[in-house]
PDB file of C-alpha atoms in Angstrom:
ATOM      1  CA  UNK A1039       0.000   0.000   0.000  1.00 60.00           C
ATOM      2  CA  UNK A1040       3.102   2.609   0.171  1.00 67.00           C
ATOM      3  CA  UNK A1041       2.777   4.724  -2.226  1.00 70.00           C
ATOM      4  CA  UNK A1042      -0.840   4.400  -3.358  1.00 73.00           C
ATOM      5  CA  UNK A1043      -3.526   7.201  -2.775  1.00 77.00           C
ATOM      6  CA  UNK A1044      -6.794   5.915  -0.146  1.00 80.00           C
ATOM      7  CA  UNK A1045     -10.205   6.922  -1.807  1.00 82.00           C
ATOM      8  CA  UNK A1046     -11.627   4.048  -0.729  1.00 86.00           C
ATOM      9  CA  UNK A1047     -11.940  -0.341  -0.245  1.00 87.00           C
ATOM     10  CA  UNK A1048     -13.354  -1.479  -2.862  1.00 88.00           C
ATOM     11  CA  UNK A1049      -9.220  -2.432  -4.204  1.00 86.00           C
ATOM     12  CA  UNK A1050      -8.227  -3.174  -1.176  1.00 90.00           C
ATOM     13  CA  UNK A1051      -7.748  -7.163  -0.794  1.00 91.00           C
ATOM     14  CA  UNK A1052      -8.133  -8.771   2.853  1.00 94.00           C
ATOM     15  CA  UNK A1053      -4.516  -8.365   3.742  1.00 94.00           C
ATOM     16  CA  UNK A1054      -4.242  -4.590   3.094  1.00 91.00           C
ATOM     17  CA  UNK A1055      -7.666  -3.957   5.404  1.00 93.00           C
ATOM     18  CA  UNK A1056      -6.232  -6.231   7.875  1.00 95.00           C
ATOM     19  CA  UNK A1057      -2.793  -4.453   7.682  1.00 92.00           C
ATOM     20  CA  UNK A1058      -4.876  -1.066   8.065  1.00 92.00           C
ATOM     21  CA  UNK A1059      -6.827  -2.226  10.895  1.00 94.00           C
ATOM     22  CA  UNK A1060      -3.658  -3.456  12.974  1.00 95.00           C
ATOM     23  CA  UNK A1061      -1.803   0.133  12.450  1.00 90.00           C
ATOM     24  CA  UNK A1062      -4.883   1.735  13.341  1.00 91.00           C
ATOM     25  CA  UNK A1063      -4.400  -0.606  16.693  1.00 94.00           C
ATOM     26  CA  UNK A1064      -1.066   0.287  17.535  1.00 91.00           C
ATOM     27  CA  UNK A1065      -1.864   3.982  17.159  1.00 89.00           C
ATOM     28  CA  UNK A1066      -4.582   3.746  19.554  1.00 91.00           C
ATOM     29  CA  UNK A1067      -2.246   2.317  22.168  1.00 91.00           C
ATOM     30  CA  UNK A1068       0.344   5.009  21.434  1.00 89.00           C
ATOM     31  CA  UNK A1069      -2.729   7.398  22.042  1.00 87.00           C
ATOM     32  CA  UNK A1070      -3.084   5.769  25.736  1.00 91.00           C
ATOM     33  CA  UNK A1071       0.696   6.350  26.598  1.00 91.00           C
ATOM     34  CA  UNK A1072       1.620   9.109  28.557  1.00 92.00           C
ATOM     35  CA  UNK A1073       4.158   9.691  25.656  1.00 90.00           C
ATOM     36  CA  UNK A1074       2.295   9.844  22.482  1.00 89.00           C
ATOM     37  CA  UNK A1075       4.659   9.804  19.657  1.00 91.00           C
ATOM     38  CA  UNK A1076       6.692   7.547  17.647  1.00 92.00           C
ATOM     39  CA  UNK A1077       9.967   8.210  15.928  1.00 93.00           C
ATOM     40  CA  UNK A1078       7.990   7.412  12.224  1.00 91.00           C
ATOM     41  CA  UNK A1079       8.264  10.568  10.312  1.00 92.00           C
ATOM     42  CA  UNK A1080      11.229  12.601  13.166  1.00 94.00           C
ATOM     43  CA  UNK A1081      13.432  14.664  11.034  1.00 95.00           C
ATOM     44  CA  UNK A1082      10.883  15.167   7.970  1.00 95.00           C
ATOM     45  CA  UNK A1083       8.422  18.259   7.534  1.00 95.00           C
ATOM     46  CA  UNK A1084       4.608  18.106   6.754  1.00 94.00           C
ATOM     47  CA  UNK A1085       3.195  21.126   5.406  1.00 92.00           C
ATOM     48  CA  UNK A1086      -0.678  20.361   5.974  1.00 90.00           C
ATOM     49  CA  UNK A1087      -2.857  22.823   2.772  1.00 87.00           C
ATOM     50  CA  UNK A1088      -6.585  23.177   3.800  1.00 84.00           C
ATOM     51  CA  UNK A1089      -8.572  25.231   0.776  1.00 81.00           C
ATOM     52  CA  UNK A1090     -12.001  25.317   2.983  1.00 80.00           C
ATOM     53  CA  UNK A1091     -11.508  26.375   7.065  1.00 79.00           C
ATOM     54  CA  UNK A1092     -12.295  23.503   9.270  1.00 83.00           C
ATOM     55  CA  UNK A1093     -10.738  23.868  12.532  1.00 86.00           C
ATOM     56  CA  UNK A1094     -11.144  20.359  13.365  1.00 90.00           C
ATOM     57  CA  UNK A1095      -9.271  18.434  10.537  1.00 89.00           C
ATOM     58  CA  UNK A1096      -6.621  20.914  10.683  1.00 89.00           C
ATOM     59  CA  UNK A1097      -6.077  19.715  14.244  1.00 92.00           C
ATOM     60  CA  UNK A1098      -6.582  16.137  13.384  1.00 92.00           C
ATOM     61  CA  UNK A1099      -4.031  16.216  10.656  1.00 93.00           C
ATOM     62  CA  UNK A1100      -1.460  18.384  12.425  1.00 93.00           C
ATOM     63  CA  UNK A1101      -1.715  16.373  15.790  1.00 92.00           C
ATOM     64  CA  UNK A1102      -1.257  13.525  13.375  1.00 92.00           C
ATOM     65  CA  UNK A1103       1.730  14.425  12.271  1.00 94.00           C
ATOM     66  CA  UNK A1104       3.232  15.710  15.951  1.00 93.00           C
ATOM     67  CA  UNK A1105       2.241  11.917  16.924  1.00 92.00           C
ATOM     68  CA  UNK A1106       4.382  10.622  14.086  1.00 93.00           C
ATOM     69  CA  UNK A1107       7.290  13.040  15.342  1.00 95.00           C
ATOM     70  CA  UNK A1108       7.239  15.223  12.310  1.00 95.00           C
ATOM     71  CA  UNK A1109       7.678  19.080  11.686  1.00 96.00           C
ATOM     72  CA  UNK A1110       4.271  20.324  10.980  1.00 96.00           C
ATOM     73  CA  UNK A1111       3.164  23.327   9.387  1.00 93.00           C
ATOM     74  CA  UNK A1112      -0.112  24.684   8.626  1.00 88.00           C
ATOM     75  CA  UNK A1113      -0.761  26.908   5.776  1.00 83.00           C
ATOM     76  CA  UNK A1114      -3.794  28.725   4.712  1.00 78.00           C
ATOM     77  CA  UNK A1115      -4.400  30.188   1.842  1.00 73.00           C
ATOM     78  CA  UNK A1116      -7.297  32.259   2.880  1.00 70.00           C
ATOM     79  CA  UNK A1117      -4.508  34.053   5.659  1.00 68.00           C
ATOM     80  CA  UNK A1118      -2.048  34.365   3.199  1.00 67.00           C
ATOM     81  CA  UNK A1119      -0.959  36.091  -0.669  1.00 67.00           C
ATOM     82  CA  UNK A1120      -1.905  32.528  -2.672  1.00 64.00           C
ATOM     83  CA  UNK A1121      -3.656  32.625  -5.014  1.00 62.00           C
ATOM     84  CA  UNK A1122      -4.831  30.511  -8.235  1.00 63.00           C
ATOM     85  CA  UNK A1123      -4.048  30.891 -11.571  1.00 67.00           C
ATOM     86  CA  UNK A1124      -7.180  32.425 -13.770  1.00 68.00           C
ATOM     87  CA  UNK A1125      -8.560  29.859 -16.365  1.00 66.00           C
ATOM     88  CA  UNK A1126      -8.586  31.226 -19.392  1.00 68.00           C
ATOM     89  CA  UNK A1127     -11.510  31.668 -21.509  1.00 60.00           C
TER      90      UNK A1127
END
């Protein structure tokens, strides 16, 4: 499954669901430690890009990626210069 985009199960065969169940395990007990990280993504940098506000997936994803022991960074568009490119008629 590294490497492949998650839209859904319908491609998924037993041992990938199983696999995705038993990570989903583990990171429930590293939830109940007092210490809740693991050394997974330490040294590496997620920049998290949210197009619509929602306060509570930002969270999720950036304490996500503090659990893993990355760098997170949240950027907004809507807070910042970005913008897209006009489509051209």
């Amino acid at each position: 499954m590294i490497g492949r985009d998650l839209l859904g199960i319908e491609d998924l065969d037993r041992d990938d669901i199983e696999r995705i169940l038993d990570t989903a395990e583990r990171m429930r007990e590293v939830g109940n430690r007092v210490v809740k990280k693991v050394p997974t993504l330490r040294g590496r940098t997620i920049v998290n890009l949210f197009f619509e506000a929602s306060t509570r997936t930002r969270a999720s994803f950036e304490i996500a990626g503090k659990r893993l022991s990355a760098d997170v960074v949240n950027f907004s568009p809507a807070s910042s210069s970005f913008s897209l490119p006009r489509a051209r008629a």
